[in-house]
PDB file of N, CA and C in Angstrom:
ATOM      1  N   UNK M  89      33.707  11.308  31.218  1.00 63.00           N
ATOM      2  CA  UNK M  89      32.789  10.431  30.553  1.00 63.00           C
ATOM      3  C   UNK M  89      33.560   9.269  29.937  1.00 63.00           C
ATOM      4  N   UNK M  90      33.132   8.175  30.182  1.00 73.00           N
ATOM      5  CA  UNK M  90      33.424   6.789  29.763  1.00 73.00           C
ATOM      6  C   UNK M  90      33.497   6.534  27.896  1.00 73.00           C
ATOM      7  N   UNK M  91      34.533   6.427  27.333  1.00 77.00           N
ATOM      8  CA  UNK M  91      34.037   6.331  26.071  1.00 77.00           C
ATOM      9  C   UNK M  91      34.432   4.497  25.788  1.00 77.00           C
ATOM     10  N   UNK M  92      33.640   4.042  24.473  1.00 77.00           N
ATOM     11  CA  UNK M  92      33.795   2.579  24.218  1.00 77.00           C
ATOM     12  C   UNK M  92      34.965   2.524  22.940  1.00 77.00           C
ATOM     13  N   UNK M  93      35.455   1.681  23.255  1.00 72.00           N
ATOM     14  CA  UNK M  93      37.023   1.644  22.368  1.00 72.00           C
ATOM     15  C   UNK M  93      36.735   0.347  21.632  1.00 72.00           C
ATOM     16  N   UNK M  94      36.402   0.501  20.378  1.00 66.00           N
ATOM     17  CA  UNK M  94      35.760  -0.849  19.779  1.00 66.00           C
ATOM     18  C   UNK M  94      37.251  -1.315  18.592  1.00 66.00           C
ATOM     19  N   UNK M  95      38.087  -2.399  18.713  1.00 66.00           N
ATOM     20  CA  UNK M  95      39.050  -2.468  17.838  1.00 66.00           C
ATOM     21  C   UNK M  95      38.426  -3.092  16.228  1.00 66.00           C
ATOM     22  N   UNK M  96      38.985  -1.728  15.411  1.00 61.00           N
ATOM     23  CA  UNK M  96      37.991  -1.692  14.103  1.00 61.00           C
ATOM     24  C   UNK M  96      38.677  -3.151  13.016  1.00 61.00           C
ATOM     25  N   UNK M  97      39.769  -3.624  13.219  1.00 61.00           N
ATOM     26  CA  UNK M  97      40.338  -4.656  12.814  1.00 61.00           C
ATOM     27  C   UNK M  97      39.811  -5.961  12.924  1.00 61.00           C
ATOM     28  N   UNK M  98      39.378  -6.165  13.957  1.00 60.00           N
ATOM     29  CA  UNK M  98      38.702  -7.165  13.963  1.00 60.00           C
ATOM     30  C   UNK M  98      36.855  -7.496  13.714  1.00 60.00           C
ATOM     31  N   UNK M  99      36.686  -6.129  13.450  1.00 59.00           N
ATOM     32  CA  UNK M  99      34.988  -6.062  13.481  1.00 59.00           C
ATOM     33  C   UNK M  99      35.103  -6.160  11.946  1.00 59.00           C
ATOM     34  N   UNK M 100      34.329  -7.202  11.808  1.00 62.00           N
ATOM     35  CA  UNK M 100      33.624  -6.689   9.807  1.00 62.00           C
ATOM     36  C   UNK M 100      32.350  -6.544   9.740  1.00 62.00           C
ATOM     37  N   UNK M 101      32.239  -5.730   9.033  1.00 65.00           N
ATOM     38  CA  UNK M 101      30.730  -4.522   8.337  1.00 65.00           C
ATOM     39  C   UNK M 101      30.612  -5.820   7.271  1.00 65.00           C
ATOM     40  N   UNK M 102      29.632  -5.817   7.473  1.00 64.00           N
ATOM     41  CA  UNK M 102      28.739  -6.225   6.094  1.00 64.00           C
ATOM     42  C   UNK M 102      29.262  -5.973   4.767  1.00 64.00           C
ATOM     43  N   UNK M 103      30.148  -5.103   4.411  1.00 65.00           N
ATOM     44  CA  UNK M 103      30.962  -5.065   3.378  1.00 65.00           C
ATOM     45  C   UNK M 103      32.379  -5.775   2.817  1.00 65.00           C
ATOM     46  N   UNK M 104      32.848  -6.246   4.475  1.00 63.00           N
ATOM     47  CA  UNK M 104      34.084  -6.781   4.586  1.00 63.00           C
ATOM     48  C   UNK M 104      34.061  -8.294   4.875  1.00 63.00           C
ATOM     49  N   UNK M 105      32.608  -8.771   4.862  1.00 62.00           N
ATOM     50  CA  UNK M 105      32.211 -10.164   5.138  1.00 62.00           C
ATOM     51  C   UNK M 105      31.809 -10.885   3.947  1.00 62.00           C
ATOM     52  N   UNK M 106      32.661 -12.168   3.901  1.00 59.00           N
ATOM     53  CA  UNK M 106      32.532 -13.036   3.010  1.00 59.00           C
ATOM     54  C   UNK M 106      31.134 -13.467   2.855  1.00 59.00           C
ATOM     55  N   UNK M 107      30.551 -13.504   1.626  1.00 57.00           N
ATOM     56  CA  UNK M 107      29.774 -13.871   1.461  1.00 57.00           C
ATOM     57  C   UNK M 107      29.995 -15.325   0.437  1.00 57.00           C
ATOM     58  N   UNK M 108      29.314 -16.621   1.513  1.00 58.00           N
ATOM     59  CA  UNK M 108      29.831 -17.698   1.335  1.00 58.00           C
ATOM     60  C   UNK M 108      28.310 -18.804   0.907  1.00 58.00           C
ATOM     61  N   UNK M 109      27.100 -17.560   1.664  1.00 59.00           N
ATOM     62  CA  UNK M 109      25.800 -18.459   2.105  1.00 59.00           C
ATOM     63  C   UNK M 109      25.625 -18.441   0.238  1.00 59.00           C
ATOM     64  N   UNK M 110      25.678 -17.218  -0.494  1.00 55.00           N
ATOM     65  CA  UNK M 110      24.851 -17.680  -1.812  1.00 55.00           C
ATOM     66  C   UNK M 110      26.150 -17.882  -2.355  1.00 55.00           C
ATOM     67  N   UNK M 111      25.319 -19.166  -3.383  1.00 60.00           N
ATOM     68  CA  UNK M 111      26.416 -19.934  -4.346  1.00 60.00           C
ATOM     69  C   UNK M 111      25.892 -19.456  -5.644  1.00 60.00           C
ATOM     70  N   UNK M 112      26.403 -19.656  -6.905  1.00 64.00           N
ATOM     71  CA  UNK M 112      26.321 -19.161  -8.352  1.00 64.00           C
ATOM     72  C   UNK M 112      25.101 -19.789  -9.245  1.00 64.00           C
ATOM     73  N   UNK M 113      24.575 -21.112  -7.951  1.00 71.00           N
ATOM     74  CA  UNK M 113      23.569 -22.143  -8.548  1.00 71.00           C
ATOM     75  C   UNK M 113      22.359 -21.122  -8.269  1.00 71.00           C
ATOM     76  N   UNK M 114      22.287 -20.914  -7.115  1.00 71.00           N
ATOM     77  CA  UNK M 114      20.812 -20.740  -6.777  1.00 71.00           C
ATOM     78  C   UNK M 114      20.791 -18.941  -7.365  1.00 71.00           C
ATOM     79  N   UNK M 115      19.255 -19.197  -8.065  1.00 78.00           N
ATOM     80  CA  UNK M 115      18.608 -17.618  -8.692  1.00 78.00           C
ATOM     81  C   UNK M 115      18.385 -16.781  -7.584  1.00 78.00           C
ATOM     82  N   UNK M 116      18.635 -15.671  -7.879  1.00 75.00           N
ATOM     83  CA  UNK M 116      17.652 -14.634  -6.035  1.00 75.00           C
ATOM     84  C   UNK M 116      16.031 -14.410  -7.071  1.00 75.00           C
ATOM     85  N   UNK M 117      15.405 -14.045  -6.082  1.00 75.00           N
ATOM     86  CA  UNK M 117      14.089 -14.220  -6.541  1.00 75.00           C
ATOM     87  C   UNK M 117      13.522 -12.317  -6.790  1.00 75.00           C
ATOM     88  N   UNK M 118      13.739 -11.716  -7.933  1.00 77.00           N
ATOM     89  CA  UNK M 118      13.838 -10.294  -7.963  1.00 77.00           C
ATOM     90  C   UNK M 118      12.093 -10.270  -8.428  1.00 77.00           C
ATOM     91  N   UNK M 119      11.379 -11.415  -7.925  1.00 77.00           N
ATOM     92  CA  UNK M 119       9.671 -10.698  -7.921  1.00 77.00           C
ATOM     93  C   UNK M 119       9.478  -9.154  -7.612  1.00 77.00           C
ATOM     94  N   UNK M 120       8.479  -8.516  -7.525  1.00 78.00           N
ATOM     95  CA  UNK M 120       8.140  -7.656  -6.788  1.00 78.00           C
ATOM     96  C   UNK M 120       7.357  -7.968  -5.896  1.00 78.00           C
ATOM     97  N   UNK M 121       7.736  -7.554  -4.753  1.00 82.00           N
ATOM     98  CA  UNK M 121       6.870  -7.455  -3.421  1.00 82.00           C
ATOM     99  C   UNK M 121       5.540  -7.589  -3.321  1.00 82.00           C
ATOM    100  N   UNK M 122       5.123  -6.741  -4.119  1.00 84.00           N
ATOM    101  CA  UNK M 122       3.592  -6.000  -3.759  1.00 84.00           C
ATOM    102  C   UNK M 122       3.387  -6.628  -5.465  1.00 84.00           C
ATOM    103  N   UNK M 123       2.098  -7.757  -6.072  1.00 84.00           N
ATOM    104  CA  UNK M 123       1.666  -7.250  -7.832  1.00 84.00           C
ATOM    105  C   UNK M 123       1.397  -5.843  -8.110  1.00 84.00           C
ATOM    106  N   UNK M 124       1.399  -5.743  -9.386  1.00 87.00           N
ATOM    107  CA  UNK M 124       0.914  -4.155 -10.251  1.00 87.00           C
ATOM    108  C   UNK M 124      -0.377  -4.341  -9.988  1.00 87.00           C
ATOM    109  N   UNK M 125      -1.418  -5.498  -9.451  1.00 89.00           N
ATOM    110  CA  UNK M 125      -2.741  -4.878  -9.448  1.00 89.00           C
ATOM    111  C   UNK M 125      -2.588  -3.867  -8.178  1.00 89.00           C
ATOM    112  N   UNK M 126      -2.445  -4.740  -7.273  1.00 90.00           N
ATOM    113  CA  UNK M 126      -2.260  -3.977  -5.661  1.00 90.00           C
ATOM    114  C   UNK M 126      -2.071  -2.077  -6.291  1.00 90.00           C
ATOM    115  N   UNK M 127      -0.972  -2.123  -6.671  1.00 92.00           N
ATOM    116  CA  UNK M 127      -0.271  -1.079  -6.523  1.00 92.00           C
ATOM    117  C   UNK M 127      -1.374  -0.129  -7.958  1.00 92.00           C
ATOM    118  N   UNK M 128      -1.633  -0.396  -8.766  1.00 95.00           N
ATOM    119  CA  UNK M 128      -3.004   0.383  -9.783  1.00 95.00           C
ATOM    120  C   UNK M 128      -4.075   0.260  -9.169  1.00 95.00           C
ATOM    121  N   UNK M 129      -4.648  -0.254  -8.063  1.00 95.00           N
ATOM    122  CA  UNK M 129      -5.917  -0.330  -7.353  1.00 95.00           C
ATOM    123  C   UNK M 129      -5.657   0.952  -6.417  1.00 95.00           C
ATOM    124  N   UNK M 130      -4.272   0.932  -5.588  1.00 95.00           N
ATOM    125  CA  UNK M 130      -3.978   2.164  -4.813  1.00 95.00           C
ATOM    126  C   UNK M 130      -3.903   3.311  -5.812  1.00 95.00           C
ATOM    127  N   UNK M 131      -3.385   3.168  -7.008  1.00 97.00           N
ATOM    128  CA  UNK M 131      -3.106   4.722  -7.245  1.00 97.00           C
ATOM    129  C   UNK M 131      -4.607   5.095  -7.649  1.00 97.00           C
ATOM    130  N   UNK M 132      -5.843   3.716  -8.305  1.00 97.00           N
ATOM    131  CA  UNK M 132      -6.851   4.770  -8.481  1.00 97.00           C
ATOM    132  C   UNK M 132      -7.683   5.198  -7.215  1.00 97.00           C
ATOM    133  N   UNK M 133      -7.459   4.446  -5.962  1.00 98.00           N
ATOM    134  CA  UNK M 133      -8.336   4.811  -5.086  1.00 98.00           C
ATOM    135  C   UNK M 133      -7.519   6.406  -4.402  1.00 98.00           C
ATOM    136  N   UNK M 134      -5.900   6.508  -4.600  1.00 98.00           N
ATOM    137  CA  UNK M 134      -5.288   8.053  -4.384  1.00 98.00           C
ATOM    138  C   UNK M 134      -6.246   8.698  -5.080  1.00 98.00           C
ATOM    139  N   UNK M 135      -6.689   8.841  -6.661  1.00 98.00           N
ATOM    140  CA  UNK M 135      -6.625   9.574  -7.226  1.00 98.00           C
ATOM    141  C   UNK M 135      -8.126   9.881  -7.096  1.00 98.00           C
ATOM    142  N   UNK M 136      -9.102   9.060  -6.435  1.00 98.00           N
ATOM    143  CA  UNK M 136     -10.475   9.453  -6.426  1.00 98.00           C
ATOM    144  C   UNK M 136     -10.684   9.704  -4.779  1.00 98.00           C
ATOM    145  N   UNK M 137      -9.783   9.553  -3.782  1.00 98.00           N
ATOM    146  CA  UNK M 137      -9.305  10.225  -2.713  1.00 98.00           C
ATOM    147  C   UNK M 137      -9.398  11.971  -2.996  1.00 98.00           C
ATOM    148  N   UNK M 138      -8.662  12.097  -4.277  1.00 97.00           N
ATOM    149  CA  UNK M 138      -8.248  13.669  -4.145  1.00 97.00           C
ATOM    150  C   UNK M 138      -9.336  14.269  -5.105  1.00 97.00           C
ATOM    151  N   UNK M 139      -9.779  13.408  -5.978  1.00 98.00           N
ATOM    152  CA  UNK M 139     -10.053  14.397  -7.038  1.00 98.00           C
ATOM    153  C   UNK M 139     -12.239  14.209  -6.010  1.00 98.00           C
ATOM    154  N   UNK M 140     -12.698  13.098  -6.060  1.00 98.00           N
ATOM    155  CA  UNK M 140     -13.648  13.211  -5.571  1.00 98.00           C
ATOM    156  C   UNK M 140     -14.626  13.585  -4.838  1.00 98.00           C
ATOM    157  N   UNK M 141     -13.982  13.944  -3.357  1.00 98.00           N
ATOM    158  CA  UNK M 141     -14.568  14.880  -2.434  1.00 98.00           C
ATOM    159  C   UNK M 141     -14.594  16.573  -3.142  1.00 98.00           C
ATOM    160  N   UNK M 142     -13.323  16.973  -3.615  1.00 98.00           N
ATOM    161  CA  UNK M 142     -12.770  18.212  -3.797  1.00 98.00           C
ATOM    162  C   UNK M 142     -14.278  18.736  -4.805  1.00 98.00           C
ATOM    163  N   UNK M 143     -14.102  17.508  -6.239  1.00 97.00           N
ATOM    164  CA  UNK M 143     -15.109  17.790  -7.039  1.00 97.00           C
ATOM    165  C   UNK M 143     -16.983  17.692  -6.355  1.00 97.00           C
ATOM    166  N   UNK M 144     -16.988  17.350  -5.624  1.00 97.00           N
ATOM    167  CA  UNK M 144     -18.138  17.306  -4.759  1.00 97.00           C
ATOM    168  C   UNK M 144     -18.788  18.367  -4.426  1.00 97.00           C
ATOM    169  N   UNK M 145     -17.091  18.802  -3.935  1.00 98.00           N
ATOM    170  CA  UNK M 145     -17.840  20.308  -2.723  1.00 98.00           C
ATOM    171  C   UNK M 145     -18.108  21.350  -3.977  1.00 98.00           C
ATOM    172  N   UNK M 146     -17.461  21.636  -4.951  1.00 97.00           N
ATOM    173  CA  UNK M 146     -16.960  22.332  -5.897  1.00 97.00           C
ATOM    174  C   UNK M 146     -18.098  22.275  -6.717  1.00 97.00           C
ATOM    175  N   UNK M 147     -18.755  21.353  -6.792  1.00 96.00           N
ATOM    176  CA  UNK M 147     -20.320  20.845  -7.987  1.00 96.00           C
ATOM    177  C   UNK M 147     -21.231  21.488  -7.088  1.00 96.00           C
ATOM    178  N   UNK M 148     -21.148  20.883  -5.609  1.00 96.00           N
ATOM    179  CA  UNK M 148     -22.567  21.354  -4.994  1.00 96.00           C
ATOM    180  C   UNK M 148     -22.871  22.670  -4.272  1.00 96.00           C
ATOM    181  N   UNK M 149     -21.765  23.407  -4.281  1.00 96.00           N
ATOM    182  CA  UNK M 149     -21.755  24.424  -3.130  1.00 96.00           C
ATOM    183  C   UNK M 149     -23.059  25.443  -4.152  1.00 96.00           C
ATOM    184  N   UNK M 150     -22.719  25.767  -5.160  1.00 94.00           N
ATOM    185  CA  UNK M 150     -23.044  25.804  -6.138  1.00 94.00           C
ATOM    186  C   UNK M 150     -24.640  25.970  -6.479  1.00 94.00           C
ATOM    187  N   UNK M 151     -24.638  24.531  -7.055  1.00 95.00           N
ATOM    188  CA  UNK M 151     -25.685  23.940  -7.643  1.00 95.00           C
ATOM    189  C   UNK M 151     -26.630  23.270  -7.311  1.00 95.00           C
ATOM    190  N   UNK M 152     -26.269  22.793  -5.726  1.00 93.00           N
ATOM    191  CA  UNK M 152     -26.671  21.552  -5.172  1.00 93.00           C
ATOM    192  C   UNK M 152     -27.508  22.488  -4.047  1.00 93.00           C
ATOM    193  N   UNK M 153     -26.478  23.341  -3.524  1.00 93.00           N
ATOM    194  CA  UNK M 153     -26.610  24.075  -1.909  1.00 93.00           C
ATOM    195  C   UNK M 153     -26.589  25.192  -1.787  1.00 93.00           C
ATOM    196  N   UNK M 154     -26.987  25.909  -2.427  1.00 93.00           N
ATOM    197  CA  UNK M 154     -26.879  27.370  -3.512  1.00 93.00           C
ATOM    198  C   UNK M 154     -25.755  28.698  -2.553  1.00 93.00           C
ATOM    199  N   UNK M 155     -24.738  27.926  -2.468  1.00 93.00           N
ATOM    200  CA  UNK M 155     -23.769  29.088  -1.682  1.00 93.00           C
ATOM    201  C   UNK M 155     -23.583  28.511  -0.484  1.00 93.00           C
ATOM    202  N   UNK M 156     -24.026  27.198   0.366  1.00 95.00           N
ATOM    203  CA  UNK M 156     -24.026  26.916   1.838  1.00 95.00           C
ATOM    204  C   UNK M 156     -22.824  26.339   1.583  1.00 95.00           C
ATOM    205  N   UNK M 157     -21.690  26.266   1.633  1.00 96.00           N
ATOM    206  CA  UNK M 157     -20.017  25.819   2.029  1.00 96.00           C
ATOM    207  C   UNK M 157     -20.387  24.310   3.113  1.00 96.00           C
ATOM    208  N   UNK M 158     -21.009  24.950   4.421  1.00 97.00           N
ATOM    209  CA  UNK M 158     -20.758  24.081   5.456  1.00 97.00           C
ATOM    210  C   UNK M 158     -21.832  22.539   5.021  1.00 97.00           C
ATOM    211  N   UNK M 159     -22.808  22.896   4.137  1.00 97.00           N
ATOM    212  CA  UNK M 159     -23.683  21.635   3.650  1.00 97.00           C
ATOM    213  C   UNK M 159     -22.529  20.401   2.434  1.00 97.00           C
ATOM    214  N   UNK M 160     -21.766  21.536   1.608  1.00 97.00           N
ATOM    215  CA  UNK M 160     -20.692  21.038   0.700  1.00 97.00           C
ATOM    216  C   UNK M 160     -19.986  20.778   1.176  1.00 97.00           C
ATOM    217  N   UNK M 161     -19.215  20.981   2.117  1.00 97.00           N
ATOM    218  CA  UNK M 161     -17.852  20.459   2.936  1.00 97.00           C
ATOM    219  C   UNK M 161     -18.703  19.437   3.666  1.00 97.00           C
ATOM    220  N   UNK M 162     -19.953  18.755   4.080  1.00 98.00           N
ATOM    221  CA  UNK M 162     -20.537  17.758   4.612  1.00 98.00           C
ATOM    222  C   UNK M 162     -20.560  16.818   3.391  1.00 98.00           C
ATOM    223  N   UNK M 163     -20.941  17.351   2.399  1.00 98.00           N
ATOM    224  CA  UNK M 163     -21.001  16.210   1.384  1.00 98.00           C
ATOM    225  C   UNK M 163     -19.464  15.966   0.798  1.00 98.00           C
ATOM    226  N   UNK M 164     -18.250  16.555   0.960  1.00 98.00           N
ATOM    227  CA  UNK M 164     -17.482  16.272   0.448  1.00 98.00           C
ATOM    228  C   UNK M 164     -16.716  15.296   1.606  1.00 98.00           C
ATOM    229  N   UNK M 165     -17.085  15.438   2.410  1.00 98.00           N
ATOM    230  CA  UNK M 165     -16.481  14.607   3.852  1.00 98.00           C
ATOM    231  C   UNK M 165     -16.867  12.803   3.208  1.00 98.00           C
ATOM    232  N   UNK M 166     -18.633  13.025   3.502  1.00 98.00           N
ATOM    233  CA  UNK M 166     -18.940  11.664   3.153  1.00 98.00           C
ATOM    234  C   UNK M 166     -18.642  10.953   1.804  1.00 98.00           C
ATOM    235  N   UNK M 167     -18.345  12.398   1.021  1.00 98.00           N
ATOM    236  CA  UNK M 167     -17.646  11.405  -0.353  1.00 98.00           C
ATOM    237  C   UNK M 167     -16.494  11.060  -0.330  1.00 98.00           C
ATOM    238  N   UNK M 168     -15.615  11.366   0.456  1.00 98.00           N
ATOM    239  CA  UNK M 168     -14.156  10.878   1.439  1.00 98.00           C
ATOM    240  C   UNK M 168     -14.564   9.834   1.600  1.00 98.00           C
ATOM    241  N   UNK M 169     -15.056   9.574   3.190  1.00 98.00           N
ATOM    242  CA  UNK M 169     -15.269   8.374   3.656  1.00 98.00           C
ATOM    243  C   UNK M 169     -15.858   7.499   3.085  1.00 98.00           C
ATOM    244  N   UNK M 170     -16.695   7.761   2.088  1.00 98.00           N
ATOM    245  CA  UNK M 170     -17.128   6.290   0.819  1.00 98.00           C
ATOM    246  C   UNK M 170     -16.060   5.815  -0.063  1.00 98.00           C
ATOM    247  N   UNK M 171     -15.507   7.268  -0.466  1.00 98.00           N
ATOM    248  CA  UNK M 171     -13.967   6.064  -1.096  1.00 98.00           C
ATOM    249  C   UNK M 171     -13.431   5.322  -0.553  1.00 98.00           C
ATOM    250  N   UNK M 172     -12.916   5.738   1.059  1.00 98.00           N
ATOM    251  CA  UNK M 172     -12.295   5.171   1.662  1.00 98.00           C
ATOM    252  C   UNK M 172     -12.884   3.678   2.138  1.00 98.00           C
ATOM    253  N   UNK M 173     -13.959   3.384   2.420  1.00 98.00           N
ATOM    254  CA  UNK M 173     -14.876   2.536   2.680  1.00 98.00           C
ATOM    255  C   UNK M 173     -14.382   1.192   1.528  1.00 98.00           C
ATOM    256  N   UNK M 174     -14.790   2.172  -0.171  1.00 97.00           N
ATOM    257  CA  UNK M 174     -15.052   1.232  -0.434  1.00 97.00           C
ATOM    258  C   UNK M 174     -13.130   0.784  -0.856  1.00 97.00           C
ATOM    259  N   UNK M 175     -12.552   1.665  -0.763  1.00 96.00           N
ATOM    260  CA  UNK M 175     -10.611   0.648  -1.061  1.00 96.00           C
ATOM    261  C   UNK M 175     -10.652   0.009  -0.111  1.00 96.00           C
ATOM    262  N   UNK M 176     -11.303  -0.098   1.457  1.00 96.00           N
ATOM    263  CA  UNK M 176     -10.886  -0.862   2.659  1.00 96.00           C
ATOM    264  C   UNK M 176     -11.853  -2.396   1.977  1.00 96.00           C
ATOM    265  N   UNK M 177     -13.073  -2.084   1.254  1.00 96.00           N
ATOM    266  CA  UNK M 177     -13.542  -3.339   0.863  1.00 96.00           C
ATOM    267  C   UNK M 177     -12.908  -4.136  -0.097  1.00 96.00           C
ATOM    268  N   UNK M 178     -12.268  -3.281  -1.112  1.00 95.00           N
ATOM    269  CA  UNK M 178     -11.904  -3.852  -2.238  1.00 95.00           C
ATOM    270  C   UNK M 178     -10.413  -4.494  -1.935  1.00 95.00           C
ATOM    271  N   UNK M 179      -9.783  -4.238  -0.696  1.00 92.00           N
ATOM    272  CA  UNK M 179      -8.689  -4.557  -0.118  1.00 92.00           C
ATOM    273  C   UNK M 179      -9.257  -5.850   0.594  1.00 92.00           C
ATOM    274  N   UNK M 180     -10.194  -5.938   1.159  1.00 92.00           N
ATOM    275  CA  UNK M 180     -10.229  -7.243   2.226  1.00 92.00           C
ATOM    276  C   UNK M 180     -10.773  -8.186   0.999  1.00 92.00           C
ATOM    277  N   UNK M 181     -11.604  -8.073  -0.035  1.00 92.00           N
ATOM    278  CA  UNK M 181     -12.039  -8.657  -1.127  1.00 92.00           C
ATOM    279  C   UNK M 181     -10.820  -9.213  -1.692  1.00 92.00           C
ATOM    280  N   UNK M 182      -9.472  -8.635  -2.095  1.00 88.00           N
ATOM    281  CA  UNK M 182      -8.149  -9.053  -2.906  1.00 88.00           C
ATOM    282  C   UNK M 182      -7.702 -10.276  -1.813  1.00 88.00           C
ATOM    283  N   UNK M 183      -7.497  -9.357  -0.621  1.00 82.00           N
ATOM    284  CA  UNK M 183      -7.072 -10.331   0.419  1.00 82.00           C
ATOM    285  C   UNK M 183      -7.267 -11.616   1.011  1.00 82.00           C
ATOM    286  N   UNK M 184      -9.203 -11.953   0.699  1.00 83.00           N
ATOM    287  CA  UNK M 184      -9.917 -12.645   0.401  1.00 83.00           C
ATOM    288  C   UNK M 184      -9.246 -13.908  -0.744  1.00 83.00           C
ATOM    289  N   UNK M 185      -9.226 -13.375  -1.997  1.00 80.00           N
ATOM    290  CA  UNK M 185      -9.154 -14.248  -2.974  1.00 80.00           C
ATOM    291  C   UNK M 185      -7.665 -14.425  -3.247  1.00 80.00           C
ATOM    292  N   UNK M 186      -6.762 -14.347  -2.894  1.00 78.00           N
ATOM    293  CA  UNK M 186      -5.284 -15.058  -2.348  1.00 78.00           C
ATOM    294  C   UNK M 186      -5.087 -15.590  -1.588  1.00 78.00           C
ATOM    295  N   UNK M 187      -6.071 -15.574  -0.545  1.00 81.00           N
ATOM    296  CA  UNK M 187      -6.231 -16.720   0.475  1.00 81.00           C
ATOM    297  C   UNK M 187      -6.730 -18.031  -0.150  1.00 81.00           C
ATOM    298  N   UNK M 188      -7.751 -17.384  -0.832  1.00 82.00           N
ATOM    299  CA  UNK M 188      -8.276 -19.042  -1.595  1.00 82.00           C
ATOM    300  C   UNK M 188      -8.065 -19.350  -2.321  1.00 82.00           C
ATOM    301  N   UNK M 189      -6.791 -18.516  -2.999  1.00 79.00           N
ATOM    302  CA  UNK M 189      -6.400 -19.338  -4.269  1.00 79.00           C
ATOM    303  C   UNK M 189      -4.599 -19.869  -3.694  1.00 79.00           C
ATOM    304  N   UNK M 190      -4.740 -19.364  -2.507  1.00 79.00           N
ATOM    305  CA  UNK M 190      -3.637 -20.277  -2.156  1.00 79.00           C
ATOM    306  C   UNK M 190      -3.732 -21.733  -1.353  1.00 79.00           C
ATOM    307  N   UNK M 191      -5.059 -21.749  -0.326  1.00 84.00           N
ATOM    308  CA  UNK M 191      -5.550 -22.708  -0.477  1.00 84.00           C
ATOM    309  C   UNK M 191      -5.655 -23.827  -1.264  1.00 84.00           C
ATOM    310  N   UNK M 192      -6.503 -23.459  -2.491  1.00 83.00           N
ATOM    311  CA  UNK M 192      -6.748 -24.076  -3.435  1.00 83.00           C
ATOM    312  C   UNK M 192      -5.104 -25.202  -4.065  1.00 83.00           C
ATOM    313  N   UNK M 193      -4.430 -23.939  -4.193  1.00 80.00           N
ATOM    314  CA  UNK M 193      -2.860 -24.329  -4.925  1.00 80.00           C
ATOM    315  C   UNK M 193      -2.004 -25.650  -3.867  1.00 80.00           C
ATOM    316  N   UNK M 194      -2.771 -25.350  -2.331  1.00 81.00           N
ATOM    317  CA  UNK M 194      -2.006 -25.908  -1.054  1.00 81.00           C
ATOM    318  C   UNK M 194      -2.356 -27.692  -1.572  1.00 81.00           C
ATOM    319  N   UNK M 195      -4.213 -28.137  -1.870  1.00 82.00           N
ATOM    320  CA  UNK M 195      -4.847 -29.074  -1.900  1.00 82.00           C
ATOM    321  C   UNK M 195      -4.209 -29.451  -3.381  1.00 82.00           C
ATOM    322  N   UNK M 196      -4.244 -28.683  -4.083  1.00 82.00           N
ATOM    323  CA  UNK M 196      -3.381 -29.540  -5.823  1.00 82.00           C
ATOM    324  C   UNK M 196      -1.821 -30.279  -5.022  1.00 82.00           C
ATOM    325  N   UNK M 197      -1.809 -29.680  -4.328  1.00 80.00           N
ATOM    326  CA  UNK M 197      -0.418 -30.174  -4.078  1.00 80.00           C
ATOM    327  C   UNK M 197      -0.518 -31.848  -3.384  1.00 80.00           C
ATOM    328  N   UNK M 198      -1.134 -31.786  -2.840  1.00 74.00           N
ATOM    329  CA  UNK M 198      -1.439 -32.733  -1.864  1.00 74.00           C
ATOM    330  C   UNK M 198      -1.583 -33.938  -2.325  1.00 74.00           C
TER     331      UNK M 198
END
């Protein structure tokens, strides 16, 4: 079998390379990626992900459906898919209004 003979002297890693591009003037930009709304909109739509359906089936099997499981595990499904529904709305809604407020910011400029 053929092996590749790479001479390690002349190769530099990313560790052994001058870094020449940033100068002491320019700031790095340590924003965060994602805002804290984004990221508190996800954790409450996790948390009504888990706690909502569960509490569903758990209220109605019960009270609602007097012992039928398979009627409660139907209603806990669709109370799934309505959360989910509505974070996919409340996501294209955010997504929505950063579009137009970047817009907006594009025409001040102008």
């Amino acid at each position: 079998m053929a092996t590749r003979r790479v001479n390690t002297s002349a190769a530099k890693t990313p560790l052994n390379e001058d870094d020449t591009t940033l100068s002491p003037d320019v700031k790095s930009n340590i924003s965060p990626a994602v805002p804290a709304s984004v990221i508190y909109k996800l954790l409450g739509f996790t948390f009504a992900m888990i706690t909502f359906p569960i509490g569903s089936y758990f209220l109605s099997v019960n009270l609602l459906f007097g012992g039928n499981s398979t009627y409660a595990g139907g209603l806990a499904a669709l109370v799934a898919n309505v959360v989910l529904i509505g974070y996919v709305v409340v996501a294209f809604n955010d997504d929505k209004s950063e579009r137009e407020a970047a817009i907006e910011e594009e025409k001040k400029s102008r």
